Amino acid sequence: MTQLHRANIYCRIVAISLLGNVLLTNAALGAKTVDDALMSDTSNTEDWPAYGRTHNEQRFSPLDQINAKNVSKLRVDWYLDLPETSALAATPLVVDGVMYFTGSRNIVRAVDAISGRELWSYDPEVARHAGERLKVAFLHGSRGVGLWGDKVFTTTRDGYLIALEAKTGKEVWRTLTVDPTKALYITGAPKIFKGKVLIGNGGTENGATRGYVTAYDAETGNQAWRFYIVPGNPADGFEDDTQKMAAKTWTGEWWKYGGGGNAWNGFTYDAEFDAIYIGTGNGAPWNQKIRSPGGGDNLFLCSIVALDPDTGEYRWHYQTTPGETWDYNSNMDIVLADLKIKGREVKAIMHAPKNGFFYVIDRSNGKLISAEPISEVNWASKIDLASGRPVENPAARYQAKRATVLPGPLGAHNWPPMSYNPETGLVYIPTIHQSYTYDDEETDIENWRSPDWQSDAPGDGIGLGGGEAIQLQPGVSQGSLQAWDPVNQKQVWSIDLPALWNPGTLSTSGDLVFQGRADGVLVAYHAKTGEALWQFPLGLGISAPPITYSLNDRQYVSLLVGWGSGFASFGGGDASNLGWEYGKHMRRLVTFSLEGKTDLPKLPPPAVPVPLAAPFFEVESKQATDGAALFGQCTFCHGGGVVSGGIAPDLRASPAVLSEKVFDDIVRGGSLREKGMPSYESLSDNQLSQLRHYIREQADLPATN
Ligand code: CA
């Protein structure tokens, strides 16, 4: 077994010069082996070696130097400016005093976890390498790196898995994990166990895709196994009996649409049962009437699937949303805990997928123990405990009639991870409260075509008409943080948050829960009561969960501050109103301690983009209408209605749109490709003009907020 060497990295010499030249040497802490033992050691407080801290994915730390009594004294200890512009969504990892994280454009950095000094950085130059595939690999941030032995493992949004030397950041191997003709992308952190690196991908909505996860050998990058989440075309023969079994739950010609199920997040290794659990995605397309017209459960969509970690062989599954048709994927975190339920010790899985229920599952056999709603739900009245199946509201399937369904496709809980505190017995869940109108009255079910990013004809989207996200009650917050009792399946406390989408949580033995917010404030709550004990404005919307670690008897709390990820791209106006305008605010890694003495340089205040006035640009309404259709492919970054949520420029305020030449250089010529703007070379002069007219039409609309 190789080791994460810390040699030069940790010969950190702190010079307190003055005239006396006193030298203090920070003695090496001793090299640790990064393996399953380290990632299973819940008593280790120096490190944060894996995505959810340890293999149980609890995001709980036994550290209590910072606690409910003294957290009001928490100050910035150090920070590192990250001069890039896109989302920071990652969980930093810490081992042996070195912190590793991914930033904008999949750049990986290693920094000294005591001083914040950068030790190395690795830039996969993804914007340049992705080329045409930038069009489908959105500007989402990566959720993190993985560690094993002497290596750091990272992914790129265009589908590579890369191994780096932990000591130097030098590339050791890379492998392409996706078919580059498909519109697949990676945002998830690789999951590492038993010398294997597991990764899936996203892209269910981007075209005909058949979801899978792949495990690679950590030393060599050679493929160890692959598990397909949905069955392929029976005419090609099934890979094994599991695929044959799954195919019995599908109807029609699902393989023509791919089926979906992509696993882009939610991987947990269970050392006690020697199993890997995969949270699986929704169907491609969303509308089940298209992909499986005769109904059926459509295995293994929206499920937790337990696999053999050595071979990838199927063990069991639990499907949270059989026959899903609402984008209710189960890609959310899968948390392991020992619970005492009705006098019985249960080795439990806890899981809060998009569909609004909180599931407790017996991981010895995959059987459901309990499930109750954590938010407003109307697609099902309950989960039947005997069958483990939801009791559906038939109207929710929008059969011949538009239906307003709760929760909406953002889910009651999305990927921002929950944390579980075994001392309070509570789970701290970032929660969304929103409904959505599902409607396929205008959709041509028979002749529907999957999106094809390489074709001039863009395809037919998700298999629904344009739905509408609806706030449940005007004036009432759509986002909350709640503490949930998984044994009694009930809410213990809940805090309304200023915005709908907020990042993941951390809980500690200091009776604390930490959570950043979309409005840029990091808050520490009392874990038992939800009382806000400390808050710190960081000057930019937060998308990443905090971590904690301890070195030289000092406890640190650290997080990446960099607006972006899902809400900023899909959120349109709601996200825009937060004022995190593209490129205006420095991204940072910020670390706190009780002994911190650092002041964080102030950032510009939030500001909502102001459309440019350009009376000389006369909008032709026919051109603008045609441009609106073309702009569809631009909305994931630049926002619906050209209202950017902040992950890309708000084009209503862009002078580039006013110049035919500059606009052409950017859109067809690719002059901003390295910043993530793909080039659309096949657009005609007239189409370019249509886009400009549409953007300017939107810019000229009176402000609505
Ligand atoms: Ca989805």
XYZ file of C-alpha atoms and ligand atoms in Angstrom:
706
model
C 0.000 0.000 0.000
C 1.396 3.345 -0.983
C 1.028 6.400 1.145
C 0.106 10.007 0.862
C 3.527 11.462 1.372
C 3.705 14.647 3.190
C 7.474 15.038 3.163
C 8.235 18.435 1.665
C 4.697 19.577 2.026
C 4.904 19.413 5.768
C 8.373 20.649 6.383
C 6.613 23.906 6.901
C 8.894 26.474 8.359
C 7.247 29.435 9.906
C 9.650 32.307 10.177
C 8.852 34.820 12.822
C 11.596 37.031 11.688
C 11.751 40.298 13.533
C 15.425 40.814 14.080
C 15.984 37.752 16.158
C 15.173 35.320 13.316
C 13.356 32.872 15.558
C 12.521 29.784 13.549
C 9.664 27.514 14.518
C 9.480 24.237 12.715
C 6.102 22.610 12.406
C 7.004 18.998 13.017
C 5.610 16.421 10.643
C 2.466 14.717 11.902
C 3.431 11.385 10.384
C 2.259 10.010 7.079
C -1.092 8.289 6.982
C -2.302 5.559 4.703
C -5.415 6.695 2.902
C -7.476 3.546 2.706
C -10.777 2.076 3.851
C -9.565 1.962 7.457
C -8.917 5.718 7.503
C -12.196 6.415 5.749
C -14.054 4.212 8.252
C -12.436 5.734 11.359
C -15.162 7.951 12.802
C -12.942 8.931 15.766
C -10.332 10.580 13.518
C -10.746 14.321 13.912
C -7.579 15.572 12.175
C -8.751 14.709 8.717
C -11.740 14.912 6.419
C -10.594 12.112 4.106
C -13.734 11.470 2.036
C -16.709 13.325 0.571
C -19.039 12.719 3.553
C -16.017 12.765 5.976
C -16.076 8.998 6.434
C -17.605 6.084 4.545
C -20.876 6.526 6.479
C -21.448 9.875 4.659
C -22.774 11.416 7.896
C -20.863 14.723 7.622
C -20.643 14.625 11.404
C -17.460 15.424 13.311
C -16.770 14.534 16.958
C -14.841 17.826 17.305
C -16.179 20.146 19.997
C -13.519 22.830 20.532
C -15.880 25.094 18.615
C -19.215 24.642 20.346
C -22.574 26.197 21.086
C -21.079 28.184 23.991
C -18.186 29.823 22.128
C -19.117 29.783 18.452
C -19.940 33.504 18.653
C -16.145 34.054 18.790
C -15.466 32.267 15.495
C -13.259 34.362 13.172
C -11.552 33.977 9.809
C -8.239 32.156 10.339
C -7.094 32.220 6.710
C -8.477 32.552 3.223
C -7.319 31.925 -0.318
C -8.570 34.013 -3.238
C -9.567 31.907 -6.253
C -9.582 34.206 -9.252
C -12.021 32.259 -11.394
C -15.613 32.901 -12.226
C -17.710 29.753 -12.027
C -19.317 27.636 -9.348
C -17.507 26.288 -6.312
C -19.583 23.365 -5.084
C -16.931 21.013 -3.737
C -16.371 19.424 -0.362
C -12.655 19.971 0.369
C -10.753 16.923 1.667
C -8.052 17.127 4.359
C -5.429 14.486 5.111
C -2.158 14.992 6.953
C -2.509 18.749 7.067
C -3.074 19.148 3.335
C -6.398 20.258 1.870
C -7.419 19.168 -1.651
C -10.330 20.621 -3.581
C -11.712 21.297 -7.044
C -12.564 24.787 -8.149
C -13.860 26.495 -11.243
C -13.259 24.685 -14.540
C -12.232 21.549 -12.613
C -8.923 23.076 -11.453
C -7.582 21.026 -8.509
C -5.555 22.623 -5.740
C -3.643 21.387 -2.714
C -3.117 23.884 0.094
C -1.567 23.813 3.527
C -4.566 23.333 5.818
C -2.987 25.460 8.584
C -1.873 28.467 6.558
C -3.877 28.256 3.327
C -0.660 28.476 1.310
C -1.069 26.866 -2.121
C 1.172 23.803 -2.577
C 0.222 22.939 -6.142
C -2.540 23.306 -8.661
C -3.588 21.185 -11.607
C -5.590 22.619 -14.486
C -7.158 20.039 -16.845
C -7.892 22.955 -19.247
C -11.327 21.506 -19.621
C -12.847 24.425 -21.496
C -10.243 24.015 -24.237
C -10.294 20.208 -24.365
C -14.066 19.801 -24.209
C -14.405 21.625 -27.555
C -17.861 21.102 -29.003
C -18.933 19.213 -25.913
C -18.908 22.419 -23.911
C -22.425 22.753 -25.292
C -23.613 19.911 -23.117
C -21.190 20.096 -20.237
C -22.769 22.963 -18.354
C -20.933 25.278 -16.043
C -21.813 23.358 -12.913
C -19.077 22.996 -10.358
C -17.539 19.685 -9.396
C -18.579 18.294 -6.032
C -15.098 17.181 -5.166
C -12.026 15.000 -5.428
C -11.287 11.613 -3.882
C -8.144 10.303 -2.143
C -6.583 6.856 -2.075
C -3.001 5.769 -1.393
C -0.648 8.381 -2.821
C -3.154 9.778 -5.308
C -5.863 12.370 -5.724
C -8.692 11.500 -8.108
C -10.598 14.145 -9.972
C -13.127 14.330 -12.758
C -13.770 16.787 -15.553
C -17.141 17.909 -16.687
C -16.453 16.502 -20.157
C -16.179 13.010 -18.713
C -12.571 12.237 -17.763
C -11.457 10.556 -14.555
C -7.900 11.646 -13.716
C -5.411 10.396 -11.114
C -2.842 12.880 -9.758
C 0.156 12.454 -7.485
C -1.011 13.821 -4.132
C 2.450 15.181 -3.401
C 2.966 17.138 -6.616
C -0.332 17.316 -8.520
C 1.289 15.606 -11.509
C -1.048 13.586 -13.699
C -0.552 9.815 -13.323
C -3.333 8.528 -15.563
C -6.562 9.650 -17.168
C -9.431 7.752 -18.698
C -12.492 8.854 -20.633
C -15.518 7.473 -18.767
C -18.198 8.466 -21.280
C -18.970 8.023 -24.960
C -17.946 11.417 -26.349
C -20.768 11.367 -28.901
C -23.268 11.429 -26.013
C -24.270 14.500 -24.071
C -22.913 13.232 -20.755
C -21.026 15.183 -18.113
C -19.541 14.631 -14.651
C -20.205 16.837 -11.644
C -19.957 14.202 -8.895
C -17.032 13.372 -6.665
C -15.441 9.997 -7.413
C -16.196 7.379 -4.743
C -13.184 5.330 -3.665
C -13.166 2.014 -1.821
C -11.062 -1.175 -1.862
C -8.614 0.267 -4.401
C -11.353 1.115 -6.876
C -12.581 4.479 -8.072
C -16.268 4.629 -8.936
C -17.856 7.319 -11.081
C -21.129 7.838 -12.938
C -22.328 10.808 -14.981
C -25.185 13.195 -15.612
C -26.999 13.982 -18.835
C -30.383 12.247 -18.582
C -32.103 15.332 -19.993
C -29.638 15.815 -22.861
C -30.583 12.974 -25.160
C -30.930 9.246 -25.491
C -28.786 8.049 -22.625
C -28.498 4.746 -20.781
C -27.176 5.392 -17.297
C -24.281 3.444 -15.807
C -21.570 3.546 -13.183
C -18.018 2.341 -13.733
C -15.348 1.257 -11.257
C -11.679 1.707 -12.222
C -8.525 0.336 -10.638
C -7.017 3.194 -8.605
C -3.434 2.266 -9.529
C -3.811 1.762 -13.258
C -7.078 3.388 -14.348
C -8.138 0.113 -15.977
C -11.845 -0.584 -15.902
C -12.792 -3.082 -13.178
C -16.529 -3.282 -13.804
C -19.545 -1.405 -15.137
C -23.160 -1.608 -14.002
C -25.971 -0.433 -16.285
C -28.850 1.257 -14.482
C -31.423 0.541 -17.181
C -31.599 -2.372 -19.648
C -30.560 -2.014 -23.290
C -32.282 -3.223 -26.436
C -33.300 -6.886 -25.881
C -32.353 -7.618 -29.522
C -28.697 -6.987 -28.613
C -28.841 -9.528 -25.767
C -28.751 -8.605 -22.086
C -25.469 -8.267 -20.198
C -26.752 -10.571 -17.442
C -29.853 -11.859 -15.643
C -30.161 -8.615 -13.675
C -30.666 -6.677 -16.915
C -33.129 -9.324 -18.078
C -35.067 -8.922 -14.836
C -35.031 -5.125 -15.161
C -36.278 -5.300 -18.775
C -39.492 -6.984 -17.584
C -40.407 -3.694 -15.897
C -40.259 -1.695 -19.154
C -42.657 -1.532 -22.095
C -42.490 -0.269 -25.657
C -39.127 0.612 -27.210
C -37.478 2.344 -24.259
C -33.963 1.788 -25.595
C -34.675 4.238 -28.419
C -34.891 6.955 -25.764
C -32.018 5.573 -23.703
C -34.088 5.153 -20.561
C -31.833 7.365 -18.423
C -31.218 6.671 -14.752
C -27.828 8.424 -14.801
C -26.025 8.326 -11.454
C -24.431 11.747 -11.010
C -24.289 11.799 -7.202
C -25.062 9.570 -4.206
C -22.476 6.773 -3.898
C -21.889 5.140 -0.520
C -19.529 2.318 0.426
C -20.685 0.157 3.334
C -17.681 -1.557 4.891
C -19.846 -3.529 7.344
C -21.870 -5.238 4.605
C -19.129 -4.877 1.974
C -21.539 -3.256 -0.462
C -21.610 -0.183 -2.661
C -24.908 1.713 -2.852
C -25.761 3.753 -5.942
C -28.464 6.410 -5.998
C -29.986 6.397 -9.472
C -31.515 9.056 -11.683
C -34.817 9.795 -13.356
C -36.073 8.542 -16.703
C -35.103 9.788 -20.176
C -37.374 11.465 -21.073
C -39.215 12.549 -17.930
C -42.593 11.616 -19.416
C -43.107 7.888 -18.877
C -45.810 7.749 -21.584
C -43.042 8.246 -24.141
C -40.285 6.012 -22.815
C -42.436 3.144 -21.470
C -45.956 3.680 -22.819
C -47.462 0.603 -21.165
C -46.245 1.703 -17.731
C -44.089 -0.508 -15.515
C -41.717 0.239 -12.672
C -38.786 0.948 -15.032
C -35.947 -0.539 -13.005
C -33.522 0.763 -11.855
C -34.676 4.352 -12.199
C -35.016 6.373 -8.970
C -33.608 3.645 -6.742
C -30.912 2.727 -4.321
C -29.104 -0.226 -5.885
C -26.742 -2.329 -3.745
C -23.822 -3.824 -5.683
C -20.883 -6.071 -4.939
C -17.921 -3.660 -4.671
C -15.476 -6.134 -6.248
C -17.536 -7.224 -9.250
C -20.390 -4.738 -9.644
C -22.887 -7.589 -9.377
C -26.437 -6.728 -8.307
C -27.400 -7.543 -4.688
C -30.709 -5.730 -4.047
C -32.548 -2.538 -4.843
C -35.164 -0.299 -3.314
C -37.040 1.907 -5.773
C -38.289 5.188 -4.316
C -40.431 6.230 -7.313
C -41.644 3.307 -9.466
C -42.518 4.325 -13.032
C -41.291 7.850 -12.383
C -42.550 10.665 -14.595
C -41.632 13.828 -12.616
C -37.788 13.898 -12.591
C -37.899 12.472 -9.054
C -34.405 11.051 -9.091
C -32.750 9.351 -6.127
C -29.263 10.793 -6.711
C -29.232 12.365 -3.259
C -26.800 11.277 -0.537
C -27.140 7.821 1.034
C -26.253 8.048 4.737
C -25.438 5.053 6.961
C -26.315 4.976 10.662
C -27.037 2.611 13.529
C -30.565 3.442 14.703
C -32.625 1.979 17.505
C -36.136 1.592 16.163
C -38.876 0.073 18.325
C -36.270 -1.554 20.523
C -34.411 -3.078 17.574
C -30.885 -2.132 16.498
C -31.070 -1.341 12.810
C -28.169 -0.948 10.422
C -29.939 1.757 8.483
C -29.699 3.678 5.247
C -31.184 7.156 5.428
C -32.134 8.761 2.125
C -34.144 11.854 1.175
C -34.609 11.765 -2.616
C -36.353 14.456 -4.649
C -39.819 12.918 -4.225
C -40.315 14.454 -0.765
C -40.196 11.339 1.448
C -37.511 10.469 3.985
C -36.665 6.769 3.814
C -35.167 4.528 6.460
C -34.078 1.240 4.909
C -32.616 -1.877 6.525
C -29.331 -2.293 4.733
C -28.951 -5.941 5.655
C -31.691 -6.728 3.120
C -32.821 -3.538 1.370
C -36.260 -3.626 3.020
C -38.115 -0.431 3.840
C -38.564 0.313 7.545
C -40.309 3.666 7.382
C -40.965 6.626 5.078
C -42.660 9.938 5.847
C -42.823 13.249 3.954
C -40.297 15.961 4.841
C -42.150 18.596 2.811
C -45.445 19.237 1.039
C -46.185 16.163 -1.115
C -49.237 15.413 -3.267
C -48.023 12.858 -5.837
C -48.493 10.088 -3.259
C -50.503 9.990 -0.053
C -48.010 7.734 1.721
C -45.532 4.924 1.273
C -47.149 1.589 2.050
C -44.845 -0.146 4.507
C -45.939 -3.689 3.639
C -45.200 -3.395 -0.080
C -42.636 -0.593 0.194
C -44.494 1.181 -2.627
C -46.024 4.655 -2.817
C -49.794 5.026 -2.771
C -50.060 7.353 -5.742
C -52.475 10.142 -6.454
C -53.614 9.174 -10.010
C -54.089 12.826 -11.037
C -50.365 13.455 -10.482
C -49.547 11.467 -13.656
C -50.974 14.283 -15.818
C -53.141 11.840 -17.778
C -54.832 14.010 -20.402
C -54.822 16.858 -17.908
C -52.251 19.278 -16.597
C -51.383 18.585 -12.956
C -49.843 20.752 -10.263
C -47.570 18.383 -8.419
C -45.631 18.618 -5.162
C -42.699 18.587 -4.943
C -41.489 20.023 -8.279
C -38.508 18.726 -10.277
C -35.970 20.528 -8.089
C -37.149 18.066 -5.431
C -37.867 18.589 -1.752
C -34.197 17.728 -1.270
C -31.607 17.962 -4.020
C -27.892 17.077 -4.005
C -26.795 19.513 -1.243
C -25.953 16.878 1.332
C -27.740 16.431 4.636
C -25.762 15.615 7.788
C -26.598 13.203 10.609
C -25.570 13.878 14.190
C -25.581 10.610 16.174
C -25.543 12.606 19.441
C -28.750 14.536 18.774
C -30.123 11.717 16.620
C -31.173 14.314 14.035
C -30.645 14.730 10.300
C -30.151 18.298 9.034
C -31.724 18.619 5.600
C -31.583 21.543 3.152
C -35.208 21.561 1.945
C -37.040 23.101 -1.024
C -40.756 23.925 -1.055
C -42.058 24.329 -4.584
C -44.635 22.751 -6.886
C -44.615 22.417 -10.660
C -47.205 22.127 -13.392
C -46.652 19.004 -15.483
C -48.454 19.134 -18.806
C -48.115 17.095 -21.999
C -51.304 18.131 -23.768
C -49.312 19.744 -26.582
C -46.613 17.067 -26.648
C -46.574 14.698 -29.604
C -46.130 11.482 -27.614
C -46.049 9.228 -30.710
C -43.465 11.185 -32.666
C -41.355 12.538 -29.831
C -37.601 12.767 -30.585
C -34.797 12.688 -28.031
C -32.608 15.793 -27.940
C -29.461 15.440 -30.038
C -26.751 17.960 -29.284
C -24.893 17.217 -32.538
C -27.918 17.690 -34.748
C -29.229 20.953 -36.181
C -32.699 19.865 -35.030
C -32.507 20.160 -31.272
C -35.099 17.458 -30.440
C -38.103 17.696 -28.194
C -36.720 18.391 -24.734
C -38.017 16.482 -21.729
C -41.317 15.200 -23.144
C -43.505 17.858 -21.525
C -44.860 21.243 -22.399
C -43.396 24.270 -20.677
C -44.259 23.747 -17.019
C -44.268 26.354 -14.350
C -42.582 26.272 -10.964
C -44.951 27.630 -8.341
C -44.302 29.154 -4.955
C -46.586 27.490 -2.436
C -47.652 30.605 -0.621
C -46.758 34.113 -1.737
C -44.364 35.709 0.690
C -43.462 32.420 2.362
C -39.925 31.156 1.904
C -39.343 28.340 -0.592
C -36.178 27.173 1.153
C -35.675 25.846 4.661
C -33.249 23.982 6.873
C -34.935 21.327 8.963
C -33.860 18.921 11.679
C -35.507 15.537 11.140
C -35.812 12.705 13.636
C -35.278 9.554 11.517
C -36.398 7.130 14.235
C -39.764 8.770 14.874
C -39.930 10.167 11.327
C -40.866 13.668 12.348
C -39.599 17.201 12.114
C -37.977 18.597 15.262
C -37.222 22.131 14.102
C -37.209 24.128 10.891
C -35.774 27.486 9.844
C -37.008 29.443 6.830
C -34.160 30.549 4.567
C -34.063 33.618 2.335
C -33.719 31.678 -0.930
C -35.029 28.416 -2.330
C -31.733 26.586 -2.904
C -29.096 26.315 -0.180
C -25.975 24.204 0.249
C -25.301 21.116 2.354
C -24.814 20.913 6.115
C -22.170 19.885 8.671
C -22.958 18.880 12.245
C -20.521 18.523 15.132
C -20.209 17.268 18.657
C -20.116 20.921 19.705
C -23.936 20.901 19.417
C -23.643 22.786 16.161
C -24.996 22.657 12.630
C -23.234 24.763 9.989
C -24.814 25.744 6.712
C -23.945 28.391 4.128
C -26.781 30.152 2.377
C -27.524 31.272 -1.165
C -27.458 34.867 0.072
C -23.814 34.511 1.118
C -24.090 34.040 4.883
C -22.531 31.134 6.797
C -24.639 30.296 9.860
C -24.048 28.102 12.926
C -27.244 26.791 14.550
C -27.762 25.031 17.849
C -28.138 21.406 16.785
C -30.915 20.712 19.290
C -33.027 23.854 18.916
C -32.170 25.487 15.594
C -31.307 28.745 17.332
C -28.908 30.766 15.137
C -25.821 31.266 17.334
C -23.403 32.861 14.858
C -23.483 34.153 11.344
C -20.855 35.520 9.026
C -21.461 37.338 5.735
C -19.029 36.061 3.111
C -20.011 38.500 0.383
C -21.012 35.962 -2.268
C -23.654 33.259 -2.577
C -22.546 29.892 -1.210
C -23.026 26.625 -3.111
C -20.718 24.271 -1.198
C -21.006 22.457 2.137
C -18.613 23.264 5.018
C -16.143 20.808 6.580
C -14.216 20.730 9.860
C -10.825 19.330 10.900
C -8.291 19.777 13.669
C -4.536 20.341 13.515
C -2.156 21.270 16.336
C -5.084 21.425 18.764
C -6.949 23.967 16.699
C -10.349 23.175 15.183
C -11.022 24.690 11.783
C -14.236 25.116 9.805
C -13.660 25.579 6.112
C -15.738 26.103 3.007
C -15.585 27.216 -0.596
C -17.431 30.420 -1.388
C -18.388 30.533 -5.056
C -21.870 31.090 -6.392
C -23.096 28.674 -9.039
C -24.407 25.149 -9.546
C -27.999 24.090 -10.286
C -30.042 26.926 -8.858
C -27.905 29.610 -10.493
C -28.430 28.041 -13.899
C -32.071 26.978 -13.667
C -33.203 29.523 -11.110
C -33.508 32.397 -13.568
C -35.108 35.394 -11.914
C -35.058 34.011 -8.364
C -31.324 33.433 -8.489
C -30.740 36.696 -10.313
C -32.437 38.663 -7.556
C -29.734 37.608 -5.111
C -27.374 39.938 -6.983
C -24.419 37.602 -7.545
C -23.713 38.995 -10.972
C -21.239 37.027 -13.093
C -17.594 37.961 -12.615
C -18.176 40.660 -9.984
C -17.212 38.828 -6.796
C -13.969 37.044 -5.897
C -14.359 33.290 -5.299
C -12.597 32.116 -2.120
C -11.702 29.272 0.156
C -12.348 30.565 3.692
C -11.295 28.866 6.934
C -12.429 29.828 10.426
C -11.170 29.113 13.949
C -11.663 30.499 17.453
C -8.162 31.969 17.300
C -8.585 33.486 13.846
C -7.401 37.083 13.461
C -7.884 37.691 9.753
C -10.142 40.248 8.147
C -11.711 39.238 4.888
C -11.365 41.944 2.227
C -14.818 43.274 1.408
C -16.502 42.405 -1.875
C -18.840 44.628 -3.899
C -22.411 44.553 -2.555
C -24.945 42.357 -4.360
C -26.317 44.026 -7.476
C -29.000 42.857 -9.869
C -27.832 43.268 -13.490
C -29.224 46.372 -15.173
C -30.126 45.879 -18.850
C -28.277 48.236 -21.183
C -30.369 50.915 -22.803
C -29.804 50.872 -26.572
C -32.538 52.876 -28.283
C -30.608 52.744 -31.569
C -31.084 48.960 -31.715
C -34.520 48.554 -33.226
C -35.971 45.187 -32.309
C -37.834 43.419 -35.096
C -40.417 41.248 -33.427
C -40.405 38.419 -36.010
C -36.613 38.123 -35.689
C -36.946 38.150 -31.900
C -39.585 35.404 -31.907
C -37.365 33.151 -34.022
C -34.432 34.009 -31.792
C -36.375 32.929 -28.698
C -36.511 29.356 -30.027
C -32.787 29.394 -30.825
C -31.987 30.797 -27.380
C -33.344 27.606 -25.773
C -29.882 26.037 -25.846
C -28.396 29.152 -24.207
C -30.738 29.151 -21.198
C -28.840 26.634 -19.060
C -26.073 29.198 -18.597
C -27.548 32.566 -19.571
C -30.979 31.941 -18.048
C -34.579 31.676 -19.221
C -35.862 34.998 -20.556
C -32.171 36.039 -20.774
C -32.196 36.609 -16.997
C -28.931 35.076 -15.806
C -28.732 33.510 -12.364
C -25.065 34.472 -12.208
C -23.112 31.526 -13.623
C -22.709 33.347 -16.949
C -23.093 36.984 -18.029
C -26.574 38.481 -18.112
C -26.777 39.243 -21.824
C -29.359 41.979 -21.327
C -26.500 43.973 -19.836
C -23.905 42.912 -22.400
C -22.443 45.453 -24.825
C -21.230 42.496 -26.941
C -24.797 41.969 -28.130
C -24.888 45.483 -29.585
C -21.958 44.814 -31.925
C -22.621 42.408 -34.788
C -18.878 41.760 -35.098
C -18.142 41.145 -31.410
C -21.236 38.944 -31.042
C -20.147 36.912 -34.070
C -16.591 36.548 -32.707
C -17.959 35.145 -29.460
C -20.865 33.003 -30.666
C -19.462 31.571 -33.896
C -15.796 32.395 -33.504
C -15.366 30.976 -29.989
C -13.365 33.929 -28.675
C -14.527 33.199 -25.095
C -14.240 29.411 -25.319
C -11.645 29.169 -22.578
C -14.034 30.888 -20.218
C -16.599 28.209 -21.011
C -18.569 29.754 -23.885
C -18.894 27.138 -26.650
C -18.786 28.181 -30.301
C -21.822 27.629 -32.499
C -20.138 27.678 -35.886
C -23.103 26.364 -37.862
C -25.371 29.312 -37.053
C -26.232 31.425 -40.103
C -25.878 35.214 -40.258
C -29.636 35.429 -39.970
C -29.749 33.164 -36.907
C -27.111 35.322 -35.216
C -29.273 38.306 -35.942
C -32.350 36.524 -34.556
C -30.502 35.821 -31.311
C -29.458 39.470 -30.978
C -33.004 40.651 -31.600
C -34.388 38.268 -28.983
C -31.788 39.294 -26.384
C -32.425 42.986 -27.039
C -36.193 42.437 -26.890
C -35.776 40.960 -23.422
C -33.411 43.772 -22.427
C -36.042 46.341 -23.395
C -38.782 44.745 -21.283
C -39.769 46.787 -18.257
C -38.202 45.485 -15.042
C -40.492 43.091 -13.201
C -38.810 43.077 -9.860
Ca -33.007 15.002 -13.799
